[in-house]
Coordinates of C-alpha atoms in Angstrom, one line a residue:
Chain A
X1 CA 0.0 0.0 0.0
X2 CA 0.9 3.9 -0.8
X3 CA 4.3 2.3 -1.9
X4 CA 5.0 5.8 -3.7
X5 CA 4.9 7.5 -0.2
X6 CA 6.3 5.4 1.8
X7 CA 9.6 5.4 -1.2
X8 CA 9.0 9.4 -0.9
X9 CA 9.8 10.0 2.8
X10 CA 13.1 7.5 3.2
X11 CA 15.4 10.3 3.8
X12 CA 13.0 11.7 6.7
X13 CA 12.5 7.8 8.1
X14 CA 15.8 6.6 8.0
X15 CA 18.0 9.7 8.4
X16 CA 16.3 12.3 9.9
X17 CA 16.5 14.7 7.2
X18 CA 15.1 18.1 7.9
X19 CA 15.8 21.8 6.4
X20 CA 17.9 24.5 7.8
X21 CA 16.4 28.2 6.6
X22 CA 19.0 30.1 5.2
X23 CA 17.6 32.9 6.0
X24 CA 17.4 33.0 9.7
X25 CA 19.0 29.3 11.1
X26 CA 15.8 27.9 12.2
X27 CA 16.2 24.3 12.1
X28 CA 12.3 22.5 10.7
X29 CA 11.6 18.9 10.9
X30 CA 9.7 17.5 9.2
X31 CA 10.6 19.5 6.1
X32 CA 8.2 22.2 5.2
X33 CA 9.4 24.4 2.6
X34 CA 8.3 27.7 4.3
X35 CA 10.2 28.6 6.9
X36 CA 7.8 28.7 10.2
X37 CA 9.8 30.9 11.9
X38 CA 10.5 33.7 9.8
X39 CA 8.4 33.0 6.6
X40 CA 11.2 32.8 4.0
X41 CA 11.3 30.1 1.5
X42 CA 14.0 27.0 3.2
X43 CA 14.9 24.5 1.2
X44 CA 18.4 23.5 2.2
X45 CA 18.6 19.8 3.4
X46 CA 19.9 19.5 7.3
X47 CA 20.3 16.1 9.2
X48 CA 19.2 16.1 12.7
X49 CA 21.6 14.9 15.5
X50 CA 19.2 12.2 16.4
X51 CA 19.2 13.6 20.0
X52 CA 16.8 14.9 22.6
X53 CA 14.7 14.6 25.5
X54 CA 10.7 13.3 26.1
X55 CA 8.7 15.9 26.1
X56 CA 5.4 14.3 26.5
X57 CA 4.3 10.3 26.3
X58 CA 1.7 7.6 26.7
X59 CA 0.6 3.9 25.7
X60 CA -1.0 2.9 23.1
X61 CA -3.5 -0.4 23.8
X62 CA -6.2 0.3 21.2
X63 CA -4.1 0.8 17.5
X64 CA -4.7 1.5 14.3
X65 CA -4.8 -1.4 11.5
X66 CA -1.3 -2.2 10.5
X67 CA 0.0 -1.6 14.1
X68 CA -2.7 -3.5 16.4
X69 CA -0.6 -6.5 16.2
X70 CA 2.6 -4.8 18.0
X71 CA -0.1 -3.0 20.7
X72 CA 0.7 -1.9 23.4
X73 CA 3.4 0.5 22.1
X74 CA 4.7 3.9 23.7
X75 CA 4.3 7.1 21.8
X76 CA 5.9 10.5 22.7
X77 CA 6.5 13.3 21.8
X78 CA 10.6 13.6 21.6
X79 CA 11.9 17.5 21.7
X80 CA 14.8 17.1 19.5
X81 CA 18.1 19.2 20.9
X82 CA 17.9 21.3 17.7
X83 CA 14.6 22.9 18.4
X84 CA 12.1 21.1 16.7
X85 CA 9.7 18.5 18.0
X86 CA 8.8 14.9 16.5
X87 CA 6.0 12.6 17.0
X88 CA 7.7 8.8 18.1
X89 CA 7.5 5.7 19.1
X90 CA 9.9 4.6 22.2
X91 CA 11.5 1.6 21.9
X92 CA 13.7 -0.6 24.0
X93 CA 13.0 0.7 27.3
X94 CA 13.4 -2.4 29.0
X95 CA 13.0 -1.6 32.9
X96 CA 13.6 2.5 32.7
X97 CA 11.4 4.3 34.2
X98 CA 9.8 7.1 31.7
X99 CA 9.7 10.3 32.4
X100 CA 9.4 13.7 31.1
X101 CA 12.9 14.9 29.9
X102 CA 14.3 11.8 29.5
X103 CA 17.1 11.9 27.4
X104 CA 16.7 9.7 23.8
X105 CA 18.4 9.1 20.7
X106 CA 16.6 7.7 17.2
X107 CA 17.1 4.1 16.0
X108 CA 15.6 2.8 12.6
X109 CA 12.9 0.2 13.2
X110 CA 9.9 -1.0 11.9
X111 CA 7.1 0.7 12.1
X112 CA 3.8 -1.2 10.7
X113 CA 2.9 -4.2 8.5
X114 CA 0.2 -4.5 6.4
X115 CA -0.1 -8.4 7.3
X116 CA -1.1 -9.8 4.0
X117 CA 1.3 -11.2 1.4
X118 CA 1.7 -8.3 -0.6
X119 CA 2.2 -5.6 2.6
X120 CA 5.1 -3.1 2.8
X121 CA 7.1 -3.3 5.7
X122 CA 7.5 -0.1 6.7
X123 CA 10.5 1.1 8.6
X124 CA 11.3 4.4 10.0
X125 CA 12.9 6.1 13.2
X126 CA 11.9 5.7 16.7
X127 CA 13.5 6.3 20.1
X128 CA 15.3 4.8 22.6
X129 CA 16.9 5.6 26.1
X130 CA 20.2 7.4 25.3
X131 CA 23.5 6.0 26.3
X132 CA 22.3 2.2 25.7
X133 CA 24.8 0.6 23.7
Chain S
X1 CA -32.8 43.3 11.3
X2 CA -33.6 41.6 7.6
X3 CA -30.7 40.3 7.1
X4 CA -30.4 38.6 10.1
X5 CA -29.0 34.9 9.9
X6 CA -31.8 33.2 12.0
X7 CA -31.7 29.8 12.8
X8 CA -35.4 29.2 12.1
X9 CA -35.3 25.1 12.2
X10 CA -33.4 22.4 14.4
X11 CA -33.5 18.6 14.5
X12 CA -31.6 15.9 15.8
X13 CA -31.4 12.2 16.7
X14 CA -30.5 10.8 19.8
X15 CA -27.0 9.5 20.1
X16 CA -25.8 5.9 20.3
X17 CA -25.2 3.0 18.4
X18 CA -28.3 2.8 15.6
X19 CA -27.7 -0.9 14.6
X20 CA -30.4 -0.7 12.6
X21 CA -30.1 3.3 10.9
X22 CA -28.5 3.7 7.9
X23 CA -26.0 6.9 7.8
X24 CA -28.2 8.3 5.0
X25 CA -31.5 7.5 7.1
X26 CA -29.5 9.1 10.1
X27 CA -28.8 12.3 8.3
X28 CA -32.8 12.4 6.8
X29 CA -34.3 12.0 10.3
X30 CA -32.7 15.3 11.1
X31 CA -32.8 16.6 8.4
X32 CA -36.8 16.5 8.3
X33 CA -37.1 17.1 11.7
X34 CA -35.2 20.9 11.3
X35 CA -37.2 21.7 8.2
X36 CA -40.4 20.7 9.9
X37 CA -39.7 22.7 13.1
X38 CA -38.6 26.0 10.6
X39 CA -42.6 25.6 9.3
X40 CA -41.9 23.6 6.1
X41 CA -39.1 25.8 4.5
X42 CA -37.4 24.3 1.8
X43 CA -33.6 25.0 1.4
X44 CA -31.9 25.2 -1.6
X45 CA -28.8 24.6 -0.7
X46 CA -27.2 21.3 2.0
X47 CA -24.0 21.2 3.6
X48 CA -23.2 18.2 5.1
X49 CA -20.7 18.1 7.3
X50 CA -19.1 14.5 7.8
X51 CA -15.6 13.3 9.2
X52 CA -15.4 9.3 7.7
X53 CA -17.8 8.3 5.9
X54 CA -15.4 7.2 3.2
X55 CA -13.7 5.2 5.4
X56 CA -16.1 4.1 7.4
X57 CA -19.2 3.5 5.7
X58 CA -16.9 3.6 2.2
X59 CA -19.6 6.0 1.1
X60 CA -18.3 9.7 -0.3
X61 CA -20.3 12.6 -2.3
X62 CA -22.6 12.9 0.7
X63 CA -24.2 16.0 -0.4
X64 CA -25.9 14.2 -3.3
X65 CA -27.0 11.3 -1.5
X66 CA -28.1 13.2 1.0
X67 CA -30.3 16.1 -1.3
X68 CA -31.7 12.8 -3.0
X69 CA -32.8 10.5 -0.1
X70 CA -34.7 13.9 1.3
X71 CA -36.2 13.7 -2.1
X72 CA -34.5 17.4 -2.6
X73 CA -33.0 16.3 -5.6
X74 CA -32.2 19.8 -7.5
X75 CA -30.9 21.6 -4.8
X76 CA -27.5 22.4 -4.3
X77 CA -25.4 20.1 -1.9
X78 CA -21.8 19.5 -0.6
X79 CA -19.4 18.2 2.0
X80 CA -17.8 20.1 4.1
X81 CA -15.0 18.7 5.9
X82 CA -12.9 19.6 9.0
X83 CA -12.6 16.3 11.1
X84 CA -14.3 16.4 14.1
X85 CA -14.9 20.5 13.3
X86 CA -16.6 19.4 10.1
X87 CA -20.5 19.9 11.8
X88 CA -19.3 23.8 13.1
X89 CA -16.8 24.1 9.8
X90 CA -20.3 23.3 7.4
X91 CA -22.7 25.6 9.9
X92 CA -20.4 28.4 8.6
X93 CA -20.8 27.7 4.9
X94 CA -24.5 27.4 5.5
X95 CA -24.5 31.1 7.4
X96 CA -21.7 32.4 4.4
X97 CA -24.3 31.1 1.9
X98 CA -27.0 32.5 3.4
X99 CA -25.6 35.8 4.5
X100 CA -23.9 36.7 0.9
X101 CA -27.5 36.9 -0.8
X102 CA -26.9 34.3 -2.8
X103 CA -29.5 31.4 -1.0
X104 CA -32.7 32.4 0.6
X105 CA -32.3 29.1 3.3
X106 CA -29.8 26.5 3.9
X107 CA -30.2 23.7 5.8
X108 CA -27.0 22.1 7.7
X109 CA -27.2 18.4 9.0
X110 CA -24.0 16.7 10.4
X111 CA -23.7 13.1 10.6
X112 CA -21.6 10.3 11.6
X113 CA -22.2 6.8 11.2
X114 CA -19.0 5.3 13.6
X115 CA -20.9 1.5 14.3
X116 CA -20.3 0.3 10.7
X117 CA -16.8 -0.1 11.8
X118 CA -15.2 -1.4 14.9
X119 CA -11.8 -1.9 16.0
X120 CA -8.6 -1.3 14.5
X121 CA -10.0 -0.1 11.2
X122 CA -12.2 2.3 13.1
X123 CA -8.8 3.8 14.5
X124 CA -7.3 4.2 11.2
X125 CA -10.2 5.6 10.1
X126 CA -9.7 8.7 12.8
X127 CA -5.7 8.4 12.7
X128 CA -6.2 10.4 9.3
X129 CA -7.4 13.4 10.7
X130 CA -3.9 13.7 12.2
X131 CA -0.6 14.3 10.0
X132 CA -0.1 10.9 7.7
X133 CA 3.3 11.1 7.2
X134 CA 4.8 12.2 10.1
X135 CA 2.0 11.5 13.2
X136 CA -0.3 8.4 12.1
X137 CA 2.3 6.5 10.7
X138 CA 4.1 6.4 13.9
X139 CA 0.5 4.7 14.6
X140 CA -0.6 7.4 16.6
X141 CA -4.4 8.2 17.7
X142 CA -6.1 11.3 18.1
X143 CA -6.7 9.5 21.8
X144 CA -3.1 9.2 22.2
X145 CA -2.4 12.9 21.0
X146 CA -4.9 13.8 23.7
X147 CA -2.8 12.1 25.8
X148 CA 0.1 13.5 25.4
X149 CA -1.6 16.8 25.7
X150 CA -2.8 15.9 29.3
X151 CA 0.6 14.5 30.7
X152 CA 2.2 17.8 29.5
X153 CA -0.8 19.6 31.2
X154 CA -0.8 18.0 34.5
X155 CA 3.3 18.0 34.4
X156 CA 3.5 21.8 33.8
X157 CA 1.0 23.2 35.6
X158 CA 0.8 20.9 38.8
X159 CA -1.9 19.0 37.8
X160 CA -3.5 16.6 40.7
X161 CA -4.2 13.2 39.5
X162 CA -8.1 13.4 39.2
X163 CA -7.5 17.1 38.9
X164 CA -9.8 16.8 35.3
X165 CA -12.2 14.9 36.8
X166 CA -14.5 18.1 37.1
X167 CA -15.1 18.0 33.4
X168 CA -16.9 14.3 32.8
X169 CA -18.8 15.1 36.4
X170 CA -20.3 18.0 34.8
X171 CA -21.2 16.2 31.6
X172 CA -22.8 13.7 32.8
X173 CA -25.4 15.9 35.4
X174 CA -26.3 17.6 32.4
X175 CA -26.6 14.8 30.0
X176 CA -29.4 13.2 32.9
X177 CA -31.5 16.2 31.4
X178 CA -30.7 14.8 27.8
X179 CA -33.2 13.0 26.6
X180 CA -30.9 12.4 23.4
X181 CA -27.6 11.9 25.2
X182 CA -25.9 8.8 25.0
X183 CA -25.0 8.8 28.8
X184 CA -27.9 10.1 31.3
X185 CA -26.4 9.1 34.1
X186 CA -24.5 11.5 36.8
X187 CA -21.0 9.3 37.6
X188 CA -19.4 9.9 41.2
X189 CA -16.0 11.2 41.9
X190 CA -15.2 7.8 43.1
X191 CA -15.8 6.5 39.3
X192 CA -13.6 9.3 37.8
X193 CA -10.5 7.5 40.6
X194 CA -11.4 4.4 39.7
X195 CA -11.9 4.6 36.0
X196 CA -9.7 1.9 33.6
X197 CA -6.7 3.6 32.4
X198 CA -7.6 4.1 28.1
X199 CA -3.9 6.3 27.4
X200 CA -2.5 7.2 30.4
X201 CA -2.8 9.7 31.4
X202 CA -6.6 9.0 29.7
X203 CA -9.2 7.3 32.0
X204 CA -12.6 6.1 30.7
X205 CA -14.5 9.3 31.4
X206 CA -11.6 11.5 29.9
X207 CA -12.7 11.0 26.5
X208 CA -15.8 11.0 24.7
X209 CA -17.4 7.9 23.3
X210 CA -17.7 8.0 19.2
X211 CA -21.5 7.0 18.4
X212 CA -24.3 7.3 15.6
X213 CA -26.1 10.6 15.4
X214 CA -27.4 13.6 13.4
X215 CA -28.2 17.0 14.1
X216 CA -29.5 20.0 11.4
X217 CA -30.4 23.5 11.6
X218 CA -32.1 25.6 8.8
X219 CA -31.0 29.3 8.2
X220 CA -32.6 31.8 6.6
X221 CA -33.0 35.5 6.4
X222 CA -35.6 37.0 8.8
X223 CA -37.6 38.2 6.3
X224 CA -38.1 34.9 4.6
X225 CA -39.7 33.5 8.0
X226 CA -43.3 32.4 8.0
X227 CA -45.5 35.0 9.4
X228 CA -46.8 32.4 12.5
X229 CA -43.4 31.8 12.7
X230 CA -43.8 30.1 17.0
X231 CA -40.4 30.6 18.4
X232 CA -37.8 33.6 19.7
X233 CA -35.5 34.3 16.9
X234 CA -32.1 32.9 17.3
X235 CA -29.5 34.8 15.0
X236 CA -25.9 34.2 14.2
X237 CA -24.2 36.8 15.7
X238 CA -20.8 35.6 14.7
X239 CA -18.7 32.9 12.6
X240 CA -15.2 32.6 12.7
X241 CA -13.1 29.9 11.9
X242 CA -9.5 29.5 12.4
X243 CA -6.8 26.8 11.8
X244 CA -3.4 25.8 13.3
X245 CA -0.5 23.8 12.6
X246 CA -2.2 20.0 11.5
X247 CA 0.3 18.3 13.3
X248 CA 0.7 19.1 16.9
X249 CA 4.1 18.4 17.5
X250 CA 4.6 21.8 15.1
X251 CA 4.0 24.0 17.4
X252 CA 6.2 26.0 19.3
X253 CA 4.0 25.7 22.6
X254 CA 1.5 22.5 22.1
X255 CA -0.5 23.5 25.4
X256 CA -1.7 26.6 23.7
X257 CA -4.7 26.5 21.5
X258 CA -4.1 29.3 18.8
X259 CA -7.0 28.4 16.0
X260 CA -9.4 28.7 19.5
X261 CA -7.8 32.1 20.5
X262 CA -7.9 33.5 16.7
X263 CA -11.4 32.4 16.2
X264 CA -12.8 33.1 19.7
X265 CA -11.5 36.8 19.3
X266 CA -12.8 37.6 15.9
X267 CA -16.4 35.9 17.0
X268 CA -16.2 38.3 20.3
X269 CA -15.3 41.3 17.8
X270 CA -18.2 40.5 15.1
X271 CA -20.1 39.7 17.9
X272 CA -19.5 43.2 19.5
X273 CA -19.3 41.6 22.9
X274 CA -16.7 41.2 25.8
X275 CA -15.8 37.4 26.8
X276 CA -17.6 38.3 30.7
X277 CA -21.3 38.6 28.1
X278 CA -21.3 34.8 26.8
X279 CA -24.0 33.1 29.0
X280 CA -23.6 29.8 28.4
X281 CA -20.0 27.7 26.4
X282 CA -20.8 24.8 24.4
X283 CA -17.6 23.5 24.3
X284 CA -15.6 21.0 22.5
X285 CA -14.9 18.0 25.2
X286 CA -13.7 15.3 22.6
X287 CA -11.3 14.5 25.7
X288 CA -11.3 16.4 29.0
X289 CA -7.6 17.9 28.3
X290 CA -9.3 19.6 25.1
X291 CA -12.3 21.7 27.6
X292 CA -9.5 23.1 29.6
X293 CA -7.4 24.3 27.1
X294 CA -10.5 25.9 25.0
X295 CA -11.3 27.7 28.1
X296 CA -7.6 29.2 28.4
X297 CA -7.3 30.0 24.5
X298 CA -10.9 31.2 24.7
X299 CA -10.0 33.5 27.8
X300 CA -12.4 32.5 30.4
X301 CA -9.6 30.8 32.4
X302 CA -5.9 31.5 32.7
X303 CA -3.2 29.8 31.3
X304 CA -2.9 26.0 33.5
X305 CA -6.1 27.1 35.3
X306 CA -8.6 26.0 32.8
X307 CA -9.4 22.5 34.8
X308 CA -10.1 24.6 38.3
X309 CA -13.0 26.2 36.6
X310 CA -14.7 22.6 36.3
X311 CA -13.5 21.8 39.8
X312 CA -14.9 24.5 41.4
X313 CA -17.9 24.4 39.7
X314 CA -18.3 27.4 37.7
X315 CA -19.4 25.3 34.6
X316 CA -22.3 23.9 36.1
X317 CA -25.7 25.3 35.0
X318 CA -25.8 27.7 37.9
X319 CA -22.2 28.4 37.4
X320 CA -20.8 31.7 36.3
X321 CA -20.3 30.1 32.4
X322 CA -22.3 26.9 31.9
X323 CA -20.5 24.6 29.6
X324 CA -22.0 21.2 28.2
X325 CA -25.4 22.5 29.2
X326 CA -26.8 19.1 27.8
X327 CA -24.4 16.8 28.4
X328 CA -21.1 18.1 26.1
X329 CA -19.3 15.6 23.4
X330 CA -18.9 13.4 26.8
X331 CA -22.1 12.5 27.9
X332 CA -24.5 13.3 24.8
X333 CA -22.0 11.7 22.6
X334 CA -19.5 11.9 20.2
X335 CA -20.9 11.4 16.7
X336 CA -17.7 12.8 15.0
X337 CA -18.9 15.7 12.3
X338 CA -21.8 16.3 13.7
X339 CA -21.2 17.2 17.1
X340 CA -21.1 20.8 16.1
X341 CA -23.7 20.6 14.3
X342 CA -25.8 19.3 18.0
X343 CA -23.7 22.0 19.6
X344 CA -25.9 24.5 17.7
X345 CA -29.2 22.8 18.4
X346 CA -28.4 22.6 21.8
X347 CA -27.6 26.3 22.3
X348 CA -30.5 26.8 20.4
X349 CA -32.8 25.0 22.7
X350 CA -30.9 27.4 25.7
X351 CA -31.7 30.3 24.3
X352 CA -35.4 29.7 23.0
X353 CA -35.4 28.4 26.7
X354 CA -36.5 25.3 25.8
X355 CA -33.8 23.2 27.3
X356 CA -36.6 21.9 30.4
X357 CA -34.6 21.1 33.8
X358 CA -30.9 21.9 32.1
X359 CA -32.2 25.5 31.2
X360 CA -29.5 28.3 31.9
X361 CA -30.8 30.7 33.6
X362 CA -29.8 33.7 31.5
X363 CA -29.7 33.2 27.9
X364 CA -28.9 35.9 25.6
X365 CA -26.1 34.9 23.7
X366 CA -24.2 31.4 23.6
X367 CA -20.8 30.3 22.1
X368 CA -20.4 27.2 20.5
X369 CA -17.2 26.0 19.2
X370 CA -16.1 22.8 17.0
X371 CA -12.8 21.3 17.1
X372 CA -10.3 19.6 14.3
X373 CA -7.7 16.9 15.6
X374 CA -6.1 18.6 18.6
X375 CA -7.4 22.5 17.2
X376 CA -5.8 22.5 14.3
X377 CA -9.3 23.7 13.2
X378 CA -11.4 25.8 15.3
X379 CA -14.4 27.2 14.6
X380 CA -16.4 29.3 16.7
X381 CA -20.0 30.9 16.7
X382 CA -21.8 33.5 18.9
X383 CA -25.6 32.9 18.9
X384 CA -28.2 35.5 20.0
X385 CA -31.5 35.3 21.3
X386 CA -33.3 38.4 19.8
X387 CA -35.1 40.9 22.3
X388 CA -38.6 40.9 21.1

């Protein structure tokens, strides 16, 4: 399914690739073409660090199609050290407690399955505890 | 005074799970009921607002099927669309039709048919209100994204653990006087405590159950009203409608509602009216975290103080604002896109005073407001009970 899309975003799934404005520095994830800061056009590639702190989370029990099967899953919302924020999955938290400003670093995983024989898996960043090796 | 937008019709059906309703039967039964109740006026133009039916009832072009199974075939008709603002998002294309001269009487219906789906697909269905790329494919829900609203909330400002709990206590008093809400049942404090855990920080009563129903209204000008026209005249005193960023993690502060400030000020300003003059709030209380942050944007609350207004009581119907006079999105129900399209029945009902035992006790001008994902729509109107 949406095979096109899915083909479209790899640089922002697996590498974290944003825009840096050139006009005033602001860093923008995901990338957006306007700048939402100042307004200018940005189009200049940037790769994020990967790095940052929770900012918000909670568990999922009751999930979409394409994701129920790997319910329950945490979702936050990860405050990247650049600036921006991202909508993500935490993964591998073993026995760590969560809690707000917890510091987390993006992995590549994978995200959903369609379950019949001719699904996409689709695979794209998450988060983990930082410092984990 | 002519050219008053008067909302000279309302209908609705009770909320729940209509097994046996079709969504296009579901969006006639209000449909006749308003134009019955506005003396027989026929519109010649529908919006329909709707959030899923193409995913849920894999049904789309609503407006025709709709004009057609009312036997209005002819007319003009359209969808309007705005996710869970969709009913208050087609009330204002209904009042822009109407207002520009252009149609003499519109008629607005919402409707949401949420029980031909269950489960996971019913999910997806809502998970494409949010951003696709870059929210629901990290297979988050708009219940989850309410969630991460509240933990914020409670985590900034100090929240107490049941500190929300004020907001589905008030819903469900006032849906007992609902003889269409899903819920008439007052819960106890002891319920909210005890409540399973749905997305923590999300208990059972902090979100709104999704359920069948269908509301309409029919505008027109006053002049066009029948002469033995029965009721007080209900105008539109002011439509606004604002958006924000669609995904939340976009914005610079999340906790703040902008789309509700935007539109909330420019209703006050067409309005001509000061925020201390709105009687009564029909609020947007998908999930309890969304109530307190309307009432901050809105400016009946401070910032991280929303929640004590509920707590205190103030919302109640002898409370300085009544909110979710008949039982909110909580206790009537949430029937997706049409919930604002109850909303404005409901104030309606306030301010001909017809609302029986849930009746406000001063009614001259309500505010209803519909919300989009977590406000990345707003849209907000100001209704007035003309003096006679």
């Amino acid at each position: 399914m949406e095979i096109p899309r899915h083909w479209r975003l790899k640089q922002q799934r697996y590498g974290l690739v944003g825009e840096v404005c050139p006009h005033c520095e602001a860093k923008i994830f995901p990338p957006r073409d306007v700048c939402p800061t100042c307004g200018g056009e940005a189009k200049t590639a940037y790769a994020f660090s990967g790095k940052g702190e929770v900012y918000s989370y909670t568990t999922i029990y009751e999930a979409p199609t394409g994701y129920d099967q790997n319910a329950p899953y945490t979702v936050a919302l990860v405050k990247l050290q650049e600036g921006p924020i991202v909508t993500a999955q935490l993964t591998d938290l073993g026995e760590t407690p969560l809690e707000i400003g917890m510091p987390v670093e993006m992995v590549t995983r994978r995200l959903r399955q369609d379950g019949d024989e001719r699904g996409v898996l689709v695979y794209g960043y998450k988060f983990r505890p930082a410092g984990l090796v | 005074m002519e050219n008053e937008i008067i909302i000279a019709g309302i209908g609705q059906t009770s909320v729940g799970e209509h097994w046996e309703i079709s969504l296009r039967e579901l969006g006639f039964y209000a449909m006749d009921a308003a134009m019955q109740d506005a003396g027989g006026i026929r519109p010649q133009a529908l919006f329909v607002g709707n959030m899923l039916a193409p995913n849920l009832s894999n049904q789309a072009h609503l407006g025709a099927l709709l004009a057609d199974f009312a036997g209005l075939t002819g007319i003009e008709a359209a969808l309007v669309e705005a996710a869970g603002a969709s009913g208050g998002a087609a009330l204002r294309q209904g009042y822009l039709a109407v207002k520009s001269g252009m149609v003499d009487a519109a008629l607005v219906v919402g409707v949401e048919k949420f029980t031909d789906t269950i489960g996971p697909d019913t999910e997806a269905a809502l998970a494409t209100a949010s951003d696709s790329d870059f929210e629901a494919t990290q297979g988050l829900t708009p219940t989850a994204q309410a969630a991460l609203l509240m933990r914020r909330y409670m985590h900034e400002f100090d929240v107490p653990a049941d500190g929300l709990a004020g907001f589905p206590l008030l819903a469900h008093a006032n849906g007992t006087g609902n003889p269409n809400a899903m819920f008439q049942k007052a819960i106890k404090a002891e319920a909210y405590q005890k409540a399973e855990m749905v997305c923590d920080p999300i208990n059972l009563f902090d979100m709104a159950p999704h359920a069948d129903g269908a509301a309409a209204v029919l505008l027109t000008r006053c002049d066009r009203l029948p002469i033995d026209y029965p009721y007080p005249l209900i105008r539109i005193a002011a439509s606004a409608q604002a958006t924000d960023t669609l995904a939340l993690h976009d914005r610079s502060d999340p906790l703040f509602l902008e789309a509700v400030q935007i539109s909330t000020g420019k209703a006050l300003k067409q309005a001509g009216i000061s925020v201390d003059q709105v009687n009564f709030f029909e609020y947007h209380d998908s999930y309890s975290i969304y109530a307190a942050l309307s009432l901050e944007a809105a400016g009946f609350a401070p910032r991280g103080k929303g929640w004590e207004l509920a707590r205190d009581g103030a919302l109640s119907l002898t409370g300085r604002l009544p909110c979710a006079t008949l039982g909110g999105l909580k206790a009537r129900g949430n029937p997706g896109g049409a919930t604002g399209v109850y909303q404005t029945v409901e104030a309606a009902l306030q301010l001909r005073g017809l609302a029986g035992r849930n009746q406000v006790r001063e009614f001259r001008f309500g505010m209803i407001q519909s919300l989009g994902g977590p406000a990345s729509t707003a849209v907000t109107h100001i209704l007035e009970r003309l003096q006679s």
